[in-house]
PDB file of C-alpha atoms and ligand atoms in Angstrom:
ATOM      1  CA  MET A1481      46.434  50.938 -19.765  1.00  0.00           C
ATOM      2  CA  THR A1482      45.579  49.381 -16.420  1.00  0.00           C
ATOM      3  CA  ASP A1483      48.704  49.044 -14.238  1.00  0.00           C
ATOM      4  CA  LYS A1484      49.388  45.534 -12.954  1.00  0.00           C
ATOM      5  CA  TYR A1485      50.641  44.530  -9.481  1.00  0.00           C
ATOM      6  CA  CYS A1486      50.630  41.277  -7.549  1.00  0.00           C
ATOM      7  CA  VAL A1487      51.765  39.553  -4.351  1.00  0.00           C
ATOM      8  CA  ILE A1488      54.328  36.777  -4.767  1.00  0.00           C
ATOM      9  CA  GLY A1489      54.519  33.947  -2.236  1.00  0.00           C
ATOM     10  CA  ASN A1490      54.283  30.197  -1.712  1.00  0.00           C
ATOM     11  CA  PRO A1491      51.633  29.403  -0.575  1.00  0.00           C
ATOM     12  CA  ILE A1492      49.664  32.465  -1.646  1.00  0.00           C
ATOM     13  CA  ALA A1493      45.954  31.568  -1.512  1.00  0.00           C
ATOM     14  CA  HIS A1494      45.614  32.915   2.067  1.00  0.00           C
ATOM     15  CA  SER A1495      47.009  36.387   1.271  1.00  0.00           C
ATOM     16  CA  LYS A1496      44.676  39.271   2.072  1.00  0.00           C
ATOM     17  CA  SER A1497      46.591  41.781  -0.067  1.00  0.00           C
ATOM     18  CA  PRO A1498      44.437  41.162  -3.200  1.00  0.00           C
ATOM     19  CA  ASP A1499      41.397  42.180  -1.100  1.00  0.00           C
ATOM     20  CA  ILE A1500      43.106  45.307   0.235  1.00  0.00           C
ATOM     21  CA  HIS A1501      44.682  47.014  -2.787  1.00  0.00           C
ATOM     22  CA  PRO A1502      41.513  47.258  -4.949  1.00  0.00           C
ATOM     23  CA  VAL A1503      39.876  49.211  -2.098  1.00  0.00           C
ATOM     24  CA  TYR A1504      42.847  51.593  -1.930  1.00  0.00           C
ATOM     25  CA  ALA A1505      42.710  51.954  -5.741  1.00  0.00           C
ATOM     26  CA  ARG A1506      38.995  52.792  -5.694  1.00  0.00           C
ATOM     27  CA  GLN A1507      39.459  55.284  -2.830  1.00  0.00           C
ATOM     28  CA  THR A1508      42.209  57.142  -4.657  1.00  0.00           C
ATOM     29  CA  GLY A1509      40.756  56.810  -8.165  1.00  0.00           C
ATOM     30  CA  GLN A1510      43.710  54.771  -9.480  1.00  0.00           C
ATOM     31  CA  ASP A1511      43.405  52.343 -12.376  1.00  0.00           C
ATOM     32  CA  LEU A1512      45.161  49.115 -11.374  1.00  0.00           C
ATOM     33  CA  VAL A1513      44.720  45.384 -10.935  1.00  0.00           C
ATOM     34  CA  TYR A1514      46.325  43.373  -8.114  1.00  0.00           C
ATOM     35  CA  GLU A1515      46.667  39.591  -8.350  1.00  0.00           C
ATOM     36  CA  ARG A1516      48.045  36.597  -6.457  1.00  0.00           C
ATOM     37  CA  CYS A1517      51.218  35.069  -7.870  1.00  0.00           C
ATOM     38  CA  LEU A1518      52.372  31.614  -6.750  1.00  0.00           C
ATOM     39  CA  ALA A1519      56.121  31.313  -7.337  1.00  0.00           C
ATOM     40  CA  PRO A1520      57.842  27.905  -7.264  1.00  0.00           C
ATOM     41  CA  LEU A1521      60.047  27.570  -4.164  1.00  0.00           C
ATOM     42  CA  ASP A1522      63.131  27.467  -6.423  1.00  0.00           C
ATOM     43  CA  GLY A1523      61.790  29.993  -8.930  1.00  0.00           C
ATOM     44  CA  PHE A1524      61.415  33.377  -7.228  1.00  0.00           C
ATOM     45  CA  ALA A1525      63.983  35.279  -9.352  1.00  0.00           C
ATOM     46  CA  ALA A1526      62.588  33.822 -12.595  1.00  0.00           C
ATOM     47  CA  THR A1527      59.076  34.818 -11.512  1.00  0.00           C
ATOM     48  CA  VAL A1528      60.184  38.408 -10.925  1.00  0.00           C
ATOM     49  CA  GLN A1529      61.853  38.528 -14.361  1.00  0.00           C
ATOM     50  CA  ARG A1530      58.643  37.227 -15.955  1.00  0.00           C
ATOM     51  CA  LEU A1531      56.554  39.882 -14.200  1.00  0.00           C
ATOM     52  CA  VAL A1532      58.945  42.620 -15.364  1.00  0.00           C
ATOM     53  CA  ALA A1533      58.792  41.269 -18.942  1.00  0.00           C
ATOM     54  CA  GLU A1534      54.986  41.201 -18.781  1.00  0.00           C
ATOM     55  CA  GLY A1535      54.894  44.878 -17.836  1.00  0.00           C
ATOM     56  CA  TYR A1536      53.924  44.634 -14.160  1.00  0.00           C
ATOM     57  CA  ARG A1537      54.668  47.858 -12.259  1.00  0.00           C
ATOM     58  CA  GLY A1538      55.451  46.249  -8.906  1.00  0.00           C
ATOM     59  CA  ALA A1539      54.820  43.420  -6.469  1.00  0.00           C
ATOM     60  CA  ASN A1540      54.573  42.649  -2.809  1.00  0.00           C
ATOM     61  CA  VAL A1541      56.606  39.737  -1.508  1.00  0.00           C
ATOM     62  CA  THR A1542      55.539  37.398   1.262  1.00  0.00           C
ATOM     63  CA  LEU A1543      56.749  34.149   2.857  1.00  0.00           C
ATOM     64  CA  PRO A1544      59.136  32.563   2.149  1.00  0.00           C
ATOM     65  CA  PHE A1545      60.756  34.991  -0.290  1.00  0.00           C
ATOM     66  CA  LYS A1546      61.326  38.257   1.637  1.00  0.00           C
ATOM     67  CA  ILE A1547      65.060  37.699   2.163  1.00  0.00           C
ATOM     68  CA  GLU A1548      65.641  36.296  -1.335  1.00  0.00           C
ATOM     69  CA  ALA A1549      63.816  39.332  -2.751  1.00  0.00           C
ATOM     70  CA  ALA A1550      66.570  41.644  -1.491  1.00  0.00           C
ATOM     71  CA  GLY A1551      68.976  39.775  -3.792  1.00  0.00           C
ATOM     72  CA  VAL A1552      67.030  40.402  -7.010  1.00  0.00           C
ATOM     73  CA  CYS A1553      66.866  44.182  -6.546  1.00  0.00           C
ATOM     74  CA  THR A1554      69.074  46.591  -8.485  1.00  0.00           C
ATOM     75  CA  ARG A1555      68.549  49.158  -5.713  1.00  0.00           C
ATOM     76  CA  LEU A1556      67.495  48.880  -2.050  1.00  0.00           C
ATOM     77  CA  GLU A1557      65.925  51.618   0.048  1.00  0.00           C
ATOM     78  CA  GLU A1558      67.584  52.165   3.444  1.00  0.00           C
ATOM     79  CA  ARG A1559      64.858  50.474   5.468  1.00  0.00           C
ATOM     80  CA  ALA A1560      65.006  47.374   3.230  1.00  0.00           C
ATOM     81  CA  ARG A1561      68.780  47.269   3.613  1.00  0.00           C
ATOM     82  CA  ALA A1562      68.439  47.573   7.392  1.00  0.00           C
ATOM     83  CA  ALA A1563      65.756  44.884   7.475  1.00  0.00           C
ATOM     84  CA  GLY A1564      67.768  42.573   5.201  1.00  0.00           C
ATOM     85  CA  ALA A1565      64.444  41.790   3.568  1.00  0.00           C
ATOM     86  CA  VAL A1566      62.074  43.222   0.983  1.00  0.00           C
ATOM     87  CA  ASN A1567      58.286  43.125   0.912  1.00  0.00           C
ATOM     88  CA  THR A1568      57.697  45.738  -1.806  1.00  0.00           C
ATOM     89  CA  LEU A1569      59.207  45.720  -5.306  1.00  0.00           C
ATOM     90  CA  SER A1570      58.832  48.565  -7.810  1.00  0.00           C
ATOM     91  CA  PHE A1571      59.649  47.920 -11.460  1.00  0.00           C
ATOM     92  CA  ASP A1572      60.767  51.228 -12.839  1.00  0.00           C
ATOM     93  CA  ARG A1573      62.518  51.757 -16.204  1.00  0.00           C
ATOM     94  CA  GLY A1574      64.760  48.722 -15.954  1.00  0.00           C
ATOM     95  CA  GLU A1575      65.349  49.078 -12.201  1.00  0.00           C
ATOM     96  CA  ILE A1576      63.995  46.706  -9.562  1.00  0.00           C
ATOM     97  CA  VAL A1577      63.739  48.795  -6.394  1.00  0.00           C
ATOM     98  CA  GLY A1578      63.239  47.009  -3.069  1.00  0.00           C
ATOM     99  CA  ASP A1579      61.641  48.489   0.021  1.00  0.00           C
ATOM    100  CA  ASN A1580      60.284  47.129   3.278  1.00  0.00           C
ATOM    101  CA  THR A1581      56.996  48.504   4.590  1.00  0.00           C
ATOM    102  CA  ASP A1582      56.393  45.992   7.410  1.00  0.00           C
ATOM    103  CA  GLY A1583      58.164  48.128  10.037  1.00  0.00           C
ATOM    104  CA  PRO A1584      56.604  51.416   8.875  1.00  0.00           C
ATOM    105  CA  GLY A1585      53.233  49.620   8.886  1.00  0.00           C
ATOM    106  CA  LEU A1586      53.777  48.552  12.491  1.00  0.00           C
ATOM    107  CA  VAL A1587      54.757  52.073  13.525  1.00  0.00           C
ATOM    108  CA  ALA A1588      51.764  53.562  11.678  1.00  0.00           C
ATOM    109  CA  ASP A1589      49.438  51.145  13.461  1.00  0.00           C
ATOM    110  CA  ILE A1590      50.870  52.037  16.867  1.00  0.00           C
ATOM    111  CA  THR A1591      50.966  55.805  16.331  1.00  0.00           C
ATOM    112  CA  ARG A1592      47.881  56.387  14.141  1.00  0.00           C
ATOM    113  CA  ASN A1593      45.452  53.581  14.952  1.00  0.00           C
ATOM    114  CA  ALA A1594      46.351  52.909  18.582  1.00  0.00           C
ATOM    115  CA  GLY A1595      47.132  56.593  19.137  1.00  0.00           C
ATOM    116  CA  ARG A1596      50.345  55.852  21.060  1.00  0.00           C
ATOM    117  CA  GLU A1597      53.516  57.925  20.859  1.00  0.00           C
ATOM    118  CA  ILE A1598      56.726  55.910  20.703  1.00  0.00           C
ATOM    119  CA  ARG A1599      58.959  58.935  21.311  1.00  0.00           C
ATOM    120  CA  GLY A1600      60.454  58.850  24.820  1.00  0.00           C
ATOM    121  CA  LYS A1601      58.853  55.471  25.632  1.00  0.00           C
ATOM    122  CA  ARG A1602      60.344  52.132  26.770  1.00  0.00           C
ATOM    123  CA  VAL A1603      59.812  49.502  24.086  1.00  0.00           C
ATOM    124  CA  LEU A1604      60.164  45.737  24.552  1.00  0.00           C
ATOM    125  CA  LEU A1605      60.547  43.758  21.330  1.00  0.00           C
ATOM    126  CA  LEU A1606      60.043  40.003  21.731  1.00  0.00           C
ATOM    127  CA  GLY A1607      61.711  37.952  19.004  1.00  0.00           C
ATOM    128  CA  ALA A1608      64.733  38.573  16.817  1.00  0.00           C
ATOM    129  CA  GLY A1609      63.714  37.068  13.467  1.00  0.00           C
ATOM    130  CA  GLY A1610      62.884  38.790  10.185  1.00  0.00           C
ATOM    131  CA  ALA A1611      59.850  40.689  11.470  1.00  0.00           C
ATOM    132  CA  ALA A1612      61.774  42.054  14.488  1.00  0.00           C
ATOM    133  CA  ARG A1613      64.699  43.103  12.293  1.00  0.00           C
ATOM    134  CA  GLY A1614      62.322  44.894   9.897  1.00  0.00           C
ATOM    135  CA  ALA A1615      60.633  46.723  12.766  1.00  0.00           C
ATOM    136  CA  LEU A1616      63.773  48.053  14.418  1.00  0.00           C
ATOM    137  CA  LEU A1617      64.840  50.985  12.226  1.00  0.00           C
ATOM    138  CA  PRO A1618      61.308  52.459  11.928  1.00  0.00           C
ATOM    139  CA  ILE A1619      60.908  52.155  15.731  1.00  0.00           C
ATOM    140  CA  ILE A1620      64.316  53.765  16.337  1.00  0.00           C
ATOM    141  CA  GLN A1621      63.349  56.640  14.032  1.00  0.00           C
ATOM    142  CA  GLN A1622      60.496  57.406  16.454  1.00  0.00           C
ATOM    143  CA  GLU A1623      63.134  58.020  19.175  1.00  0.00           C
ATOM    144  CA  PRO A1624      62.012  55.796  22.062  1.00  0.00           C
ATOM    145  CA  CYS A1625      64.103  56.251  25.220  1.00  0.00           C
ATOM    146  CA  GLU A1626      65.117  52.564  25.269  1.00  0.00           C
ATOM    147  CA  ILE A1627      64.576  49.322  23.368  1.00  0.00           C
ATOM    148  CA  VAL A1628      65.021  45.876  24.919  1.00  0.00           C
ATOM    149  CA  ILE A1629      65.126  42.941  22.482  1.00  0.00           C
ATOM    150  CA  ALA A1630      64.316  39.633  24.175  1.00  0.00           C
ATOM    151  CA  ASN A1631      64.623  36.349  22.354  1.00  0.00           C
ATOM    152  CA  ARG A1632      64.673  32.600  23.020  1.00  0.00           C
ATOM    153  CA  THR A1633      68.135  32.497  21.417  1.00  0.00           C
ATOM    154  CA  VAL A1634      69.816  35.400  23.189  1.00  0.00           C
ATOM    155  CA  ALA A1635      72.778  35.464  20.755  1.00  0.00           C
ATOM    156  CA  THR A1636      70.408  36.501  17.937  1.00  0.00           C
ATOM    157  CA  ALA A1637      69.014  39.334  20.059  1.00  0.00           C
ATOM    158  CA  ASP A1638      72.605  40.352  20.858  1.00  0.00           C
ATOM    159  CA  ALA A1639      73.464  40.504  17.164  1.00  0.00           C
ATOM    160  CA  LEU A1640      70.408  42.693  16.457  1.00  0.00           C
ATOM    161  CA  ALA A1641      71.251  45.016  19.365  1.00  0.00           C
ATOM    162  CA  ARG A1642      74.785  45.388  17.966  1.00  0.00           C
ATOM    163  CA  ASP A1643      73.599  45.956  14.371  1.00  0.00           C
ATOM    164  CA  PHE A1644      71.105  48.648  15.365  1.00  0.00           C
ATOM    165  CA  GLY A1645      72.972  50.145  18.313  1.00  0.00           C
ATOM    166  CA  ARG A1646      74.608  52.984  16.384  1.00  0.00           C
ATOM    167  CA  HIS A1647      71.474  55.065  15.817  1.00  0.00           C
ATOM    168  CA  GLY A1648      71.496  56.903  19.138  1.00  0.00           C
ATOM    169  CA  VAL A1649      68.792  54.893  20.937  1.00  0.00           C
ATOM    170  CA  PRO A1650      70.017  52.575  23.758  1.00  0.00           C
ATOM    171  CA  ILE A1651      69.295  48.935  22.822  1.00  0.00           C
ATOM    172  CA  ARG A1652      69.811  45.949  25.144  1.00  0.00           C
ATOM    173  CA  ALA A1653      69.467  42.241  24.481  1.00  0.00           C
ATOM    174  CA  SER A1654      67.977  39.806  26.982  1.00  0.00           C
ATOM    175  CA  GLY A1655      66.493  36.381  27.515  1.00  0.00           C
ATOM    176  CA  PHE A1656      62.721  36.320  28.111  1.00  0.00           C
ATOM    177  CA  ALA A1657      62.854  35.511  31.832  1.00  0.00           C
ATOM    178  CA  GLU A1658      65.518  38.142  32.569  1.00  0.00           C
ATOM    179  CA  VAL A1659      63.578  41.135  31.228  1.00  0.00           C
ATOM    180  CA  ASP A1660      63.149  43.585  34.074  1.00  0.00           C
ATOM    181  CA  GLY A1661      60.920  46.567  34.673  1.00  0.00           C
ATOM    182  CA  GLY A1662      57.745  47.774  33.014  1.00  0.00           C
ATOM    183  CA  PHE A1663      57.349  48.862  29.399  1.00  0.00           C
ATOM    184  CA  ASP A1664      55.068  51.319  27.633  1.00  0.00           C
ATOM    185  CA  ILE A1665      54.949  49.228  24.461  1.00  0.00           C
ATOM    186  CA  VAL A1666      55.497  45.456  24.185  1.00  0.00           C
ATOM    187  CA  ILE A1667      55.621  43.960  20.680  1.00  0.00           C
ATOM    188  CA  ASN A1668      55.456  40.210  20.135  1.00  0.00           C
ATOM    189  CA  ALA A1669      57.448  39.519  16.972  1.00  0.00           C
ATOM    190  CA  THR A1670      58.005  35.841  17.776  1.00  0.00           C
ATOM    191  CA  SER A1671      56.219  33.212  15.739  1.00  0.00           C
ATOM    192  CA  GLY A1672      55.238  31.491  19.003  1.00  0.00           C
ATOM    193  CA  SER A1673      51.615  32.583  18.676  1.00  0.00           C
ATOM    194  CA  LEU A1674      51.243  30.374  15.595  1.00  0.00           C
ATOM    195  CA  ALA A1675      51.638  27.371  17.914  1.00  0.00           C
ATOM    196  CA  GLY A1676      49.768  28.969  20.826  1.00  0.00           C
ATOM    197  CA  GLU A1677      53.049  29.482  22.723  1.00  0.00           C
ATOM    198  CA  LEU A1678      53.695  32.430  25.000  1.00  0.00           C
ATOM    199  CA  PRO A1679      57.160  34.003  25.244  1.00  0.00           C
ATOM    200  CA  PRO A1680      57.805  33.477  28.988  1.00  0.00           C
ATOM    201  CA  VAL A1681      58.347  37.111  30.028  1.00  0.00           C
ATOM    202  CA  PRO A1682      57.560  38.275  33.592  1.00  0.00           C
ATOM    203  CA  ALA A1683      54.030  39.684  33.934  1.00  0.00           C
ATOM    204  CA  ALA A1684      55.609  42.846  35.366  1.00  0.00           C
ATOM    205  CA  VAL A1685      56.642  43.952  31.850  1.00  0.00           C
ATOM    206  CA  PHE A1686      53.011  45.051  31.462  1.00  0.00           C
ATOM    207  CA  GLY A1687      51.634  47.898  33.486  1.00  0.00           C
ATOM    208  CA  PRO A1688      48.295  49.654  33.483  1.00  0.00           C
ATOM    209  CA  GLY A1689      48.000  51.297  30.101  1.00  0.00           C
ATOM    210  CA  SER A1690      50.903  49.448  28.444  1.00  0.00           C
ATOM    211  CA  LEU A1691      50.223  48.664  24.802  1.00  0.00           C
ATOM    212  CA  ALA A1692      50.813  44.988  23.931  1.00  0.00           C
ATOM    213  CA  LEU A1693      50.799  44.220  20.212  1.00  0.00           C
ATOM    214  CA  ASP A1694      51.078  40.749  18.705  1.00  0.00           C
ATOM    215  CA  MET A1695      52.218  40.827  15.069  1.00  0.00           C
ATOM    216  CA  MET A1696      50.123  37.734  14.433  1.00  0.00           C
ATOM    217  CA  TYR A1697      46.428  38.157  13.665  1.00  0.00           C
ATOM    218  CA  GLY A1698      43.406  35.906  13.532  1.00  0.00           C
ATOM    219  CA  SER A1699      39.773  35.685  14.498  1.00  0.00           C
ATOM    220  CA  GLN A1700      40.633  35.052  18.177  1.00  0.00           C
ATOM    221  CA  PRO A1701      43.049  36.868  20.527  1.00  0.00           C
ATOM    222  CA  THR A1702      46.432  35.132  20.786  1.00  0.00           C
ATOM    223  CA  VAL A1703      47.717  33.644  24.062  1.00  0.00           C
ATOM    224  CA  PHE A1704      50.092  36.602  24.264  1.00  0.00           C
ATOM    225  CA  MET A1705      47.191  39.057  23.981  1.00  0.00           C
ATOM    226  CA  GLU A1706      45.214  37.170  26.648  1.00  0.00           C
ATOM    227  CA  PHE A1707      48.202  37.122  29.014  1.00  0.00           C
ATOM    228  CA  ALA A1708      48.935  40.834  28.474  1.00  0.00           C
ATOM    229  CA  ALA A1709      45.268  41.797  28.941  1.00  0.00           C
ATOM    230  CA  ARG A1710      45.124  39.845  32.234  1.00  0.00           C
ATOM    231  CA  HIS A1711      48.020  41.977  33.437  1.00  0.00           C
ATOM    232  CA  GLY A1712      46.517  45.323  32.592  1.00  0.00           C
ATOM    233  CA  ALA A1713      47.735  45.989  29.034  1.00  0.00           C
ATOM    234  CA  VAL A1714      45.707  47.355  26.151  1.00  0.00           C
ATOM    235  CA  VAL A1715      46.049  44.735  23.398  1.00  0.00           C
ATOM    236  CA  ARG A1716      46.154  44.697  19.582  1.00  0.00           C
ATOM    237  CA  ASP A1717      46.897  42.023  17.021  1.00  0.00           C
ATOM    238  CA  GLY A1718      48.814  42.372  13.746  1.00  0.00           C
ATOM    239  CA  LEU A1719      45.865  43.117  11.450  1.00  0.00           C
ATOM    240  CA  GLY A1720      46.446  46.870  11.685  1.00  0.00           C
ATOM    241  CA  MET A1721      50.116  46.331  10.815  1.00  0.00           C
ATOM    242  CA  LEU A1722      49.071  44.321   7.744  1.00  0.00           C
ATOM    243  CA  VAL A1723      46.629  46.980   6.563  1.00  0.00           C
ATOM    244  CA  GLU A1724      49.138  49.787   7.169  1.00  0.00           C
ATOM    245  CA  GLN A1725      52.067  48.035   5.435  1.00  0.00           C
ATOM    246  CA  ALA A1726      49.809  47.669   2.395  1.00  0.00           C
ATOM    247  CA  ALA A1727      48.988  51.388   2.525  1.00  0.00           C
ATOM    248  CA  GLU A1728      52.718  52.208   2.690  1.00  0.00           C
ATOM    249  CA  ALA A1729      53.377  49.989  -0.342  1.00  0.00           C
ATOM    250  CA  PHE A1730      50.468  51.603  -2.220  1.00  0.00           C
ATOM    251  CA  ALA A1731      51.918  55.040  -1.439  1.00  0.00           C
ATOM    252  CA  ILE A1732      55.333  54.008  -2.801  1.00  0.00           C
ATOM    253  CA  TRP A1733      53.772  52.803  -6.053  1.00  0.00           C
ATOM    254  CA  ARG A1734      51.082  55.423  -6.580  1.00  0.00           C
ATOM    255  CA  GLY A1735      52.304  58.508  -4.681  1.00  0.00           C
ATOM    256  CA  GLU A1736      49.175  58.741  -2.549  1.00  0.00           C
ATOM    257  CA  ARG A1737      48.522  57.190   0.874  1.00  0.00           C
ATOM    258  CA  PRO A1738      45.023  55.717   1.135  1.00  0.00           C
ATOM    259  CA  ASP A1739      42.764  55.862   4.181  1.00  0.00           C
ATOM    260  CA  THR A1740      43.085  52.514   5.976  1.00  0.00           C
ATOM    261  CA  ALA A1741      39.919  52.659   8.108  1.00  0.00           C
ATOM    262  CA  GLU A1742      37.662  51.219   5.377  1.00  0.00           C
ATOM    263  CA  VAL A1743      39.903  48.172   4.850  1.00  0.00           C
ATOM    264  CA  PHE A1744      40.282  47.656   8.587  1.00  0.00           C
ATOM    265  CA  GLY A1745      36.491  47.611   8.902  1.00  0.00           C
ATOM    266  CA  MET A1746      36.166  45.259   5.929  1.00  0.00           C
ATOM    267  CA  LEU A1747      38.642  42.703   7.308  1.00  0.00           C
ATOM    268  CA  ARG A1748      37.335  42.965  10.868  1.00  0.00           C
ATOM    269  CA  PRO A1749      33.656  43.904  10.622  1.00  0.00           C
TER     270      PRO A1749
HETATM  271  P1  NDP B2911      61.113  34.247  11.927  1.00  0.00           P
HETATM  272  O1  NDP B2911      61.003  32.777  11.680  1.00  0.00           O
HETATM  273  O2  NDP B2911      62.106  35.037  11.146  1.00  0.00           O
HETATM  274  O3  NDP B2911      61.481  34.502  13.495  1.00  0.00           O
HETATM  275  C1  NDP B2911      60.792  33.816  14.490  1.00  0.00           C
HETATM  276  C2  NDP B2911      61.134  34.391  15.861  1.00  0.00           C
HETATM  277  O4  NDP B2911      60.240  33.810  16.801  1.00  0.00           O
HETATM  278  C3  NDP B2911      62.538  34.101  16.345  1.00  0.00           C
HETATM  279  O5  NDP B2911      62.984  35.158  17.140  1.00  0.00           O
HETATM  280  C4  NDP B2911      62.340  32.812  17.163  1.00  0.00           C
HETATM  281  O6  NDP B2911      63.304  32.661  18.188  1.00  0.00           O
HETATM  282  C5  NDP B2911      61.006  33.133  17.806  1.00  0.00           C
HETATM  283  N1  NDP B2911      60.244  31.944  18.192  1.00  0.00           N
HETATM  284  C6  NDP B2911      59.794  30.953  17.386  1.00  0.00           C
HETATM  285  N2  NDP B2911      59.061  30.071  18.091  1.00  0.00           N
HETATM  286  C7  NDP B2911      59.056  30.509  19.388  1.00  0.00           C
HETATM  287  C8  NDP B2911      58.477  30.018  20.585  1.00  0.00           C
HETATM  288  N3  NDP B2911      57.771  28.905  20.612  1.00  0.00           N
HETATM  289  N4  NDP B2911      58.659  30.749  21.713  1.00  0.00           N
HETATM  290  C9  NDP B2911      59.366  31.889  21.697  1.00  0.00           C
HETATM  291  N5  NDP B2911      59.965  32.376  20.597  1.00  0.00           N
HETATM  292  C10 NDP B2911      59.804  31.708  19.443  1.00  0.00           C
HETATM  293  O7  NDP B2911      59.624  34.809  11.761  1.00  0.00           O
HETATM  294  P2  NDP B2911      59.190  36.308  11.357  1.00  0.00           P
HETATM  295  O8  NDP B2911      60.054  37.227  12.109  1.00  0.00           O
HETATM  296  O9  NDP B2911      59.136  36.412   9.877  1.00  0.00           O
HETATM  297  O10 NDP B2911      57.671  36.376  11.860  1.00  0.00           O
HETATM  298  C11 NDP B2911      57.334  36.509  13.240  1.00  0.00           C
HETATM  299  C12 NDP B2911      55.834  36.729  13.397  1.00  0.00           C
HETATM  300  O11 NDP B2911      55.444  37.984  12.854  1.00  0.00           O
HETATM  301  C13 NDP B2911      54.958  35.681  12.704  1.00  0.00           C
HETATM  302  O12 NDP B2911      53.904  35.345  13.588  1.00  0.00           O
HETATM  303  C14 NDP B2911      54.406  36.410  11.489  1.00  0.00           C
HETATM  304  O13 NDP B2911      53.143  35.899  11.125  1.00  0.00           O
HETATM  305  C15 NDP B2911      54.296  37.827  12.045  1.00  0.00           C
HETATM  306  N6  NDP B2911      54.299  38.860  10.984  1.00  0.00           N
HETATM  307  C16 NDP B2911      53.204  39.669  10.844  1.00  0.00           C
HETATM  308  C17 NDP B2911      53.147  40.663   9.878  1.00  0.00           C
HETATM  309  C18 NDP B2911      51.919  41.529   9.769  1.00  0.00           C
HETATM  310  O14 NDP B2911      51.789  42.247   8.760  1.00  0.00           O
HETATM  311  N7  NDP B2911      51.040  41.526  10.727  1.00  0.00           N
HETATM  312  C19 NDP B2911      54.267  40.883   8.960  1.00  0.00           C
HETATM  313  C20 NDP B2911      55.399  40.010   9.200  1.00  0.00           C
HETATM  314  C21 NDP B2911      55.393  39.029  10.178  1.00  0.00           C
HETATM  315  P3  NDP B2911      64.726  31.932  17.923  1.00  0.00           P
HETATM  316  O15 NDP B2911      65.641  32.986  17.355  1.00  0.00           O
HETATM  317  O16 NDP B2911      65.142  31.469  19.269  1.00  0.00           O
HETATM  318  O17 NDP B2911      64.470  30.795  16.966  1.00  0.00           O
END
């Protein structure tokens, strides 16, 4: 019996996950299929129930359903609870287990692919939406010396700093223009790059050798990557995060973490 998985979203045609998981399955010798699943905007829960009834073993969840997905789970892993969002569902003997691999994927990309330690480093997180929230606990678990969350709406950054402030890592909230000092790692988790907009942080946040990572990815560098590179940072986009979050999901489902280099090369030859 071939095990069935899919990615649920709306729209879904653009998703790269159906290109990624078959490579991981071949690498690890696992027998599975992975499909795209378009759910109606008002029909996410019904879609999940249908997949369970049809014997699917799990699903990834993408826009706009990641928050709603947390509500259909019978059990949430800690990082999904902290993120308030789910991107990986496992259907297991009547249970629907929700996890979130976006943050672990980001951390894996920074530590494995970019070869940067987060432990003891100053981290600047730009944005305070779903992607920033999902990234926070996995970053905190790496024990940076400080995290600053800067956002256009400072109250949202404040709320995040409060929610995640009890884990032993100092976290401060800020507006973009008020961020002071240099940072070892700067992560753009705003959706500004989609519209070619730069979060207006001082150039001094980047120093020689800072890592600047934009969660967005595309065929061209984002305005944030161009700005950071002009000010001495080493830059990355979000493709590595995408590839790594898929590997984390695959490991949850199949108990084996695939090698991501082949997929990285395939998506960015
Ligand atoms: P949300 O809509 O939840 O949050 C958007 C955030 O961006 C908010 O903090 C918002 O600020 C801020 N923002 C929006 N527009 C601007 C702007 N013009 N200037 C400055 N700040 C702005 O989005 P997500 O958190 O879900 O996604 C954020 C980004 O991360 C997207 O680009 C998405 O594609 C990417 N992503 C990448 C993944 C990957 O695997 N590579 C995985 C998940 C997300 P405010 O609070 O003031 O509105």
